[in-house]
Each structure stands twice: as structure tokens, then as C-alpha cells.
PDB file of C-alpha atoms in Angstrom:
ATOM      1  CA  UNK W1231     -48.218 138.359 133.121  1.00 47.00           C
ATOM      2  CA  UNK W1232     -49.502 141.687 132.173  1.00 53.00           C
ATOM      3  CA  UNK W1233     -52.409 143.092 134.136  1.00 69.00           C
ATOM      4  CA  UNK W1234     -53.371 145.704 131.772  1.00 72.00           C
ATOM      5  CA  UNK W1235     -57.070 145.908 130.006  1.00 82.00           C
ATOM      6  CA  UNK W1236     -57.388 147.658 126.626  1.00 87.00           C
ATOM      7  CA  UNK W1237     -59.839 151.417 127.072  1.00 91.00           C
ATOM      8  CA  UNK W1238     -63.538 150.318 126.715  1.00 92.00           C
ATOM      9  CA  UNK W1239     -66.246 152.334 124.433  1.00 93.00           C
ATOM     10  CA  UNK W1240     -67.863 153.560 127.828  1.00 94.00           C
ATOM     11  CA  UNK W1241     -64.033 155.084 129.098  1.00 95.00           C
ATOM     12  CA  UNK W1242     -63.401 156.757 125.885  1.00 94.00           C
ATOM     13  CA  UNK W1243     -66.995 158.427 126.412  1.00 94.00           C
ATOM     14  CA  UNK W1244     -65.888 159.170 130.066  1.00 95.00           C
ATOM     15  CA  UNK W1245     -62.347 160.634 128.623  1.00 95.00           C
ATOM     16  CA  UNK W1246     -64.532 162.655 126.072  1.00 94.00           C
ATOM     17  CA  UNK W1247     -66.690 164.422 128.814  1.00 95.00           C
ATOM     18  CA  UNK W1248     -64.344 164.790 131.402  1.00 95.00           C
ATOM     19  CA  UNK W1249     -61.827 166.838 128.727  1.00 93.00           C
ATOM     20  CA  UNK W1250     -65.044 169.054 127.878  1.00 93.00           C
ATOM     21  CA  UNK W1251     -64.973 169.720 131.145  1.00 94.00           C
ATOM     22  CA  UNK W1252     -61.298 170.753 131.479  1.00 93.00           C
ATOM     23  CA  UNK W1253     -59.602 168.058 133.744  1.00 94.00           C
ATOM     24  CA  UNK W1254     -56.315 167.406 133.651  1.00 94.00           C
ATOM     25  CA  UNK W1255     -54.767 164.146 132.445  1.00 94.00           C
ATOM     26  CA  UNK W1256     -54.336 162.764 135.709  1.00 96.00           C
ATOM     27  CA  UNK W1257     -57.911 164.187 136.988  1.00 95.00           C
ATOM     28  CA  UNK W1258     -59.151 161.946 134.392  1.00 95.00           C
ATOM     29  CA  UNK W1259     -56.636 158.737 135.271  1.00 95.00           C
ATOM     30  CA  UNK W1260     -57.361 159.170 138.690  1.00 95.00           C
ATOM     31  CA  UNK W1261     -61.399 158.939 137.894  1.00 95.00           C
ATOM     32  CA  UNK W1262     -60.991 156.239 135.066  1.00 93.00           C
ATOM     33  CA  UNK W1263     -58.773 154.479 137.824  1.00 93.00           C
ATOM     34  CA  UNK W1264     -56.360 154.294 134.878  1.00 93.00           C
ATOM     35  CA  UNK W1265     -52.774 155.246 134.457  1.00 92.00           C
ATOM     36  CA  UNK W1266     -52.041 158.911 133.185  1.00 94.00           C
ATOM     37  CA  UNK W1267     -49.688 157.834 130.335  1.00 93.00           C
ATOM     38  CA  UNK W1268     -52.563 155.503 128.938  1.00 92.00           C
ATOM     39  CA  UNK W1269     -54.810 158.853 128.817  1.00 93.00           C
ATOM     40  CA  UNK W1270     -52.331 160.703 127.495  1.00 93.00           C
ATOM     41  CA  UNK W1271     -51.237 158.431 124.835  1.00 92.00           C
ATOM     42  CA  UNK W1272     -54.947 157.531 124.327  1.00 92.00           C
ATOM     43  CA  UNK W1273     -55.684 161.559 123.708  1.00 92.00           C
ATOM     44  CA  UNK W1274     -52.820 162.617 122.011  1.00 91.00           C
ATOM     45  CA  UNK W1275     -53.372 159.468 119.153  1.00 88.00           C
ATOM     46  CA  UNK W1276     -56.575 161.249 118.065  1.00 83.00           C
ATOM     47  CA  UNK W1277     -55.764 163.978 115.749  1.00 75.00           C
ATOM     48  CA  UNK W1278     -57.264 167.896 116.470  1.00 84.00           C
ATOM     49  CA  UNK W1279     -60.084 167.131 119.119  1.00 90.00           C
ATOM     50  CA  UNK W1280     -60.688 163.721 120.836  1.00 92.00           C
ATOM     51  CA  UNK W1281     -63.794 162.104 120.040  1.00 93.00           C
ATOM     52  CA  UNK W1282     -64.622 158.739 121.675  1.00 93.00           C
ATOM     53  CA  UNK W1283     -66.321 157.242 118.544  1.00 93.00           C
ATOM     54  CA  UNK W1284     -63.911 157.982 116.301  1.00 92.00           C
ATOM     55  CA  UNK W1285     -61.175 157.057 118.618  1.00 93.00           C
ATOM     56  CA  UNK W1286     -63.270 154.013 119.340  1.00 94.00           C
ATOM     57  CA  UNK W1287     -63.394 153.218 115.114  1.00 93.00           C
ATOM     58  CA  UNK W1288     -59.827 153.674 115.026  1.00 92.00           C
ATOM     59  CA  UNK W1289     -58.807 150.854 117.863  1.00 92.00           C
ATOM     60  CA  UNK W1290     -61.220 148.599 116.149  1.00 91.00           C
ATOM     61  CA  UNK W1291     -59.390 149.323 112.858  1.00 91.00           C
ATOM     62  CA  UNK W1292     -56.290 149.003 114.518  1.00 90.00           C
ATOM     63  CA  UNK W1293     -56.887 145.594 116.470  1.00 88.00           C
ATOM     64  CA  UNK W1294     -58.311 143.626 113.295  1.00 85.00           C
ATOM     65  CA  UNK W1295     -55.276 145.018 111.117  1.00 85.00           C
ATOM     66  CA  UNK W1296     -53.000 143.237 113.781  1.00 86.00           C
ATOM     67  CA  UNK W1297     -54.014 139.437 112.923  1.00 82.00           C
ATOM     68  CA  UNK W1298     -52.714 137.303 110.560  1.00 80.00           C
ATOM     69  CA  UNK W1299     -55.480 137.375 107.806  1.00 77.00           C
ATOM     70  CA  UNK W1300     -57.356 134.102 107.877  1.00 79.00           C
ATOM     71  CA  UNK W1301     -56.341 132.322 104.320  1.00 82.00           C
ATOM     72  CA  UNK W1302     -59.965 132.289 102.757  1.00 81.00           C
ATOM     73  CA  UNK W1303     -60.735 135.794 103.596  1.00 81.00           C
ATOM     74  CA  UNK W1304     -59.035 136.251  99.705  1.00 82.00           C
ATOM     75  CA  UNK W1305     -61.777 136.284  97.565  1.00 84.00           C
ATOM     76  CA  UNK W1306     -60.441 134.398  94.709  1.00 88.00           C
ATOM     77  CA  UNK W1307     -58.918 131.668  95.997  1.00 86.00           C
ATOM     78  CA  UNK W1308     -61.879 130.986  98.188  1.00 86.00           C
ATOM     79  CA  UNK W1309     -63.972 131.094  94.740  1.00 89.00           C
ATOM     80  CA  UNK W1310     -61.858 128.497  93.644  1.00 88.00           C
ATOM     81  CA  UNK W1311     -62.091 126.291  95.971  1.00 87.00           C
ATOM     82  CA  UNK W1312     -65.529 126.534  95.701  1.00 86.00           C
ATOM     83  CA  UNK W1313     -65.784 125.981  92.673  1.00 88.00           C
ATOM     84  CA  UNK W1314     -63.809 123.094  92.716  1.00 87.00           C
ATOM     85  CA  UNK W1315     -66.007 121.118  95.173  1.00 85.00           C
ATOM     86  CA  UNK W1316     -68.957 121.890  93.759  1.00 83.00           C
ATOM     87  CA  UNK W1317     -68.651 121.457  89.660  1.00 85.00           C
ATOM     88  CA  UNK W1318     -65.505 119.279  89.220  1.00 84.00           C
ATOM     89  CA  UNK W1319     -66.415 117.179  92.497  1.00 84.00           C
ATOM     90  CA  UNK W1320     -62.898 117.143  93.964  1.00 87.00           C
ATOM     91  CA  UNK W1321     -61.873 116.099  97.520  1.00 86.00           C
ATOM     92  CA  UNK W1322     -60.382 118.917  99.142  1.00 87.00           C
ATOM     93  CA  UNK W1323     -56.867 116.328  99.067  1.00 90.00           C
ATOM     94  CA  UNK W1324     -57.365 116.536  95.313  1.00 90.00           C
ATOM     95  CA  UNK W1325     -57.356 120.329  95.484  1.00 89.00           C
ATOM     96  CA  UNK W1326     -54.495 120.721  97.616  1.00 91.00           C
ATOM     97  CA  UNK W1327     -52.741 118.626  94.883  1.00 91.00           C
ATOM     98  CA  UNK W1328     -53.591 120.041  92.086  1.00 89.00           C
ATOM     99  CA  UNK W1329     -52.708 123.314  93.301  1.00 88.00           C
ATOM    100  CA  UNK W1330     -49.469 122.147  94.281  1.00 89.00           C
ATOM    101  CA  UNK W1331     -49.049 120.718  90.983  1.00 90.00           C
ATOM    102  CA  UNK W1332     -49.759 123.945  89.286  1.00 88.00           C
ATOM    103  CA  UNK W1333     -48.212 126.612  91.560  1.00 86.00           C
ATOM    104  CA  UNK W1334     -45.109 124.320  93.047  1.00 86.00           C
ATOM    105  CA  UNK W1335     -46.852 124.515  96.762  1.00 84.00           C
ATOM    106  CA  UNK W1336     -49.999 125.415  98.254  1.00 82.00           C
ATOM    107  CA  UNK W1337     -50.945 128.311 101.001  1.00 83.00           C
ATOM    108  CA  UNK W1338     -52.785 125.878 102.682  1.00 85.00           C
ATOM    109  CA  UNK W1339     -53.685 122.314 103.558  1.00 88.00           C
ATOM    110  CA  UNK W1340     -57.141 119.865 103.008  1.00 88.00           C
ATOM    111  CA  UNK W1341     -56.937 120.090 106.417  1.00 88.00           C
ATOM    112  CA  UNK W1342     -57.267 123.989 106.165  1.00 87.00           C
ATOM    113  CA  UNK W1343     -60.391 123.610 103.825  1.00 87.00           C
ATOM    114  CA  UNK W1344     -62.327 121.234 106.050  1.00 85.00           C
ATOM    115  CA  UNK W1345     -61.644 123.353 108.663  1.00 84.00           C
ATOM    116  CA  UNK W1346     -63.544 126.150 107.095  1.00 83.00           C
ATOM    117  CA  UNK W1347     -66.298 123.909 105.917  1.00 81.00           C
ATOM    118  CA  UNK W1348     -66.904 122.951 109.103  1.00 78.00           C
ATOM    119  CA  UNK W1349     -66.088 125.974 110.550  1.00 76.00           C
ATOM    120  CA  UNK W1350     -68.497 128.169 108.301  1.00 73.00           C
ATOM    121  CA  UNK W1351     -69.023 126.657 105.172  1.00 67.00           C
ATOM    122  CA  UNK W1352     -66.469 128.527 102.890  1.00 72.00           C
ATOM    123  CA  UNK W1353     -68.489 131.885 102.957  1.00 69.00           C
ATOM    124  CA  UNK W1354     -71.664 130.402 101.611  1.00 69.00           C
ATOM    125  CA  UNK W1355     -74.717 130.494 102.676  1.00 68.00           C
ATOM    126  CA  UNK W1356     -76.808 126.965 103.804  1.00 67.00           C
ATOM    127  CA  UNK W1357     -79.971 125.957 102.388  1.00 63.00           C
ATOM    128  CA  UNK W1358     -82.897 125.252 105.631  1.00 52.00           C
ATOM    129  CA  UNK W1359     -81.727 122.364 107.388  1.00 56.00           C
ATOM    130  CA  UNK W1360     -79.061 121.051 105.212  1.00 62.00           C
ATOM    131  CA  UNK W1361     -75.008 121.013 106.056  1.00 65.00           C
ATOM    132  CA  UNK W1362     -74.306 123.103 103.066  1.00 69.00           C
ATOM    133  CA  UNK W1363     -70.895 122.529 100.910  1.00 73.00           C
ATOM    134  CA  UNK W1364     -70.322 119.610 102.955  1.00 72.00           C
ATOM    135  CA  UNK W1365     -73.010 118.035 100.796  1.00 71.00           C
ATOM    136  CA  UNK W1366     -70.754 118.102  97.508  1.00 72.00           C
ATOM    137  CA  UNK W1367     -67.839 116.111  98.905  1.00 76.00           C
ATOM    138  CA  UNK W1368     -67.472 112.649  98.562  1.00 69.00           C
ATOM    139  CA  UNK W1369     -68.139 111.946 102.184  1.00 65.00           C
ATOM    140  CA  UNK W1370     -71.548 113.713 101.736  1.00 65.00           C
ATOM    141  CA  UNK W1371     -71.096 115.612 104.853  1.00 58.00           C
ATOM    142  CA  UNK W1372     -71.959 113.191 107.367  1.00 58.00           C
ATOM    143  CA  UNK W1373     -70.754 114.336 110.504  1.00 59.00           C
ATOM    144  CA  UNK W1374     -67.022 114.363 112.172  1.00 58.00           C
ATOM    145  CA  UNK W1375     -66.285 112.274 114.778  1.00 61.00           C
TER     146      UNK W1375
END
């Protein structure tokens, strides 16, 4: 089991000042109670001068690039979808088929689309006290059990 913790915000700050100041790589490990090759590696990935919010942008960038993109995030296929629920009144079962039908398989499952209903409604926004998308299927979006 690993013990290590990724550099917070606040320790790339610390890393920032403490290199204005001129401290040495382990100085600055020995201070951050960190190891000296994670400083090093952590200043030498910036490019010209270290800054701690642009190194700070760049692990953020870097840590949401390293997931497997969630299946709806595309745009078009989560339009139609949408659409499919709401003006031809399918079941998300019929969707899954059809697409299958059309394509010769499907990148995802009705079990994948209730999911995301559930989960956050497709992308769409809800109306004041109503369940949203859920609405349009034929189950009216009465609640799981």
C-alpha cells in the first residue's frame, strides 16, 4: 500500500516562496517534510520559473485527463438520448435497442442511462420541485427502490 499524498495548493505556494528565497531542494523537502525527488520532479515539470498556480492548473489538468471519460460527457449522443425520452417517449431499453439495431452495438447500457438520470438528470436542468427527465419515462419517475 502506498503511503504517498499528491503536493497540495498550500505546498506548491510553500515550494514557490521558499525557491524565492534560495533553498536548496532538500532545504525545501526537509521543511515540506517531503521527499527531495518529489520537489525536484515537482520543480523541474514547470517550464522557465515555478509558479504554484500554474503548476497547481497543470496537476488539475493532468489528474482529470487520467479518467476514463464518463460516456455522456459526449455532447451528441447525450442530445440524443435526450431527445429520445422526451419527444419519441422511448424507454431507455428501447433506446439501447434501437441503437444497437442501427450501429450493430451500443457504448452503453439502459442501465447506463438510468444511472445518469438518477445520477444527474442527463445534463439538464430540473424544474422547482419536480424529478426532471425522469418525468418523461414510462415509469413517470417514481422513485427506486
Amino acid at each position: 500500500m502506498s503511503h504517498y499524498n499528491q503536493l497540495t495548493a498550500i505546498e506548491r505556494g510553500r515550494i514557490e516562496s521558499f525557491i524565492q528565497l534560495g533553498l536548496s531542494f532538500h532545504e525545501i523537502a526537509t521543511r515540506l517534510n517531503r521527499s527531495v525527488s518529489t520537489i525536484s520532479r515537482e520543480i523541474h515539470r514547470c517550464t522557465k520559473e515555478y509558479k504554484a498556480l500554474a503548476a497547481q492548473k497543470d496537476y488539475l489538468k493532468r489528474r482529470k485527463a487520467c479518467r476514463r471519460p464518463r460516456i455522456f460527457e459526449n455532447a451528441e449522443l447525450r442530445r440524443a438520448v435526450i431527445n429520445a425520452i422526451q419527444d419519441d417517449h422511448w424507454s431507455p431499453e428501447q433506446i439501447v435497442g434501437n441503437y444497437q439495431r442501427a450501429n450493430g452495438s451500443s457504448p452503453f447500457s439502459f442501465i447506463t442511462i438510468y444511472r445518469e438520470i438518477h445520477r444527474n438528470n442527463l445534463g439538464m436542468p430540473k424544474s422547482h420541485g419536480a424529478r426532471g427527465i425522469a418525468r418523461k419515462l414510462r415509469h413517470r419517475g417514481k422513485t427506486r427502490h
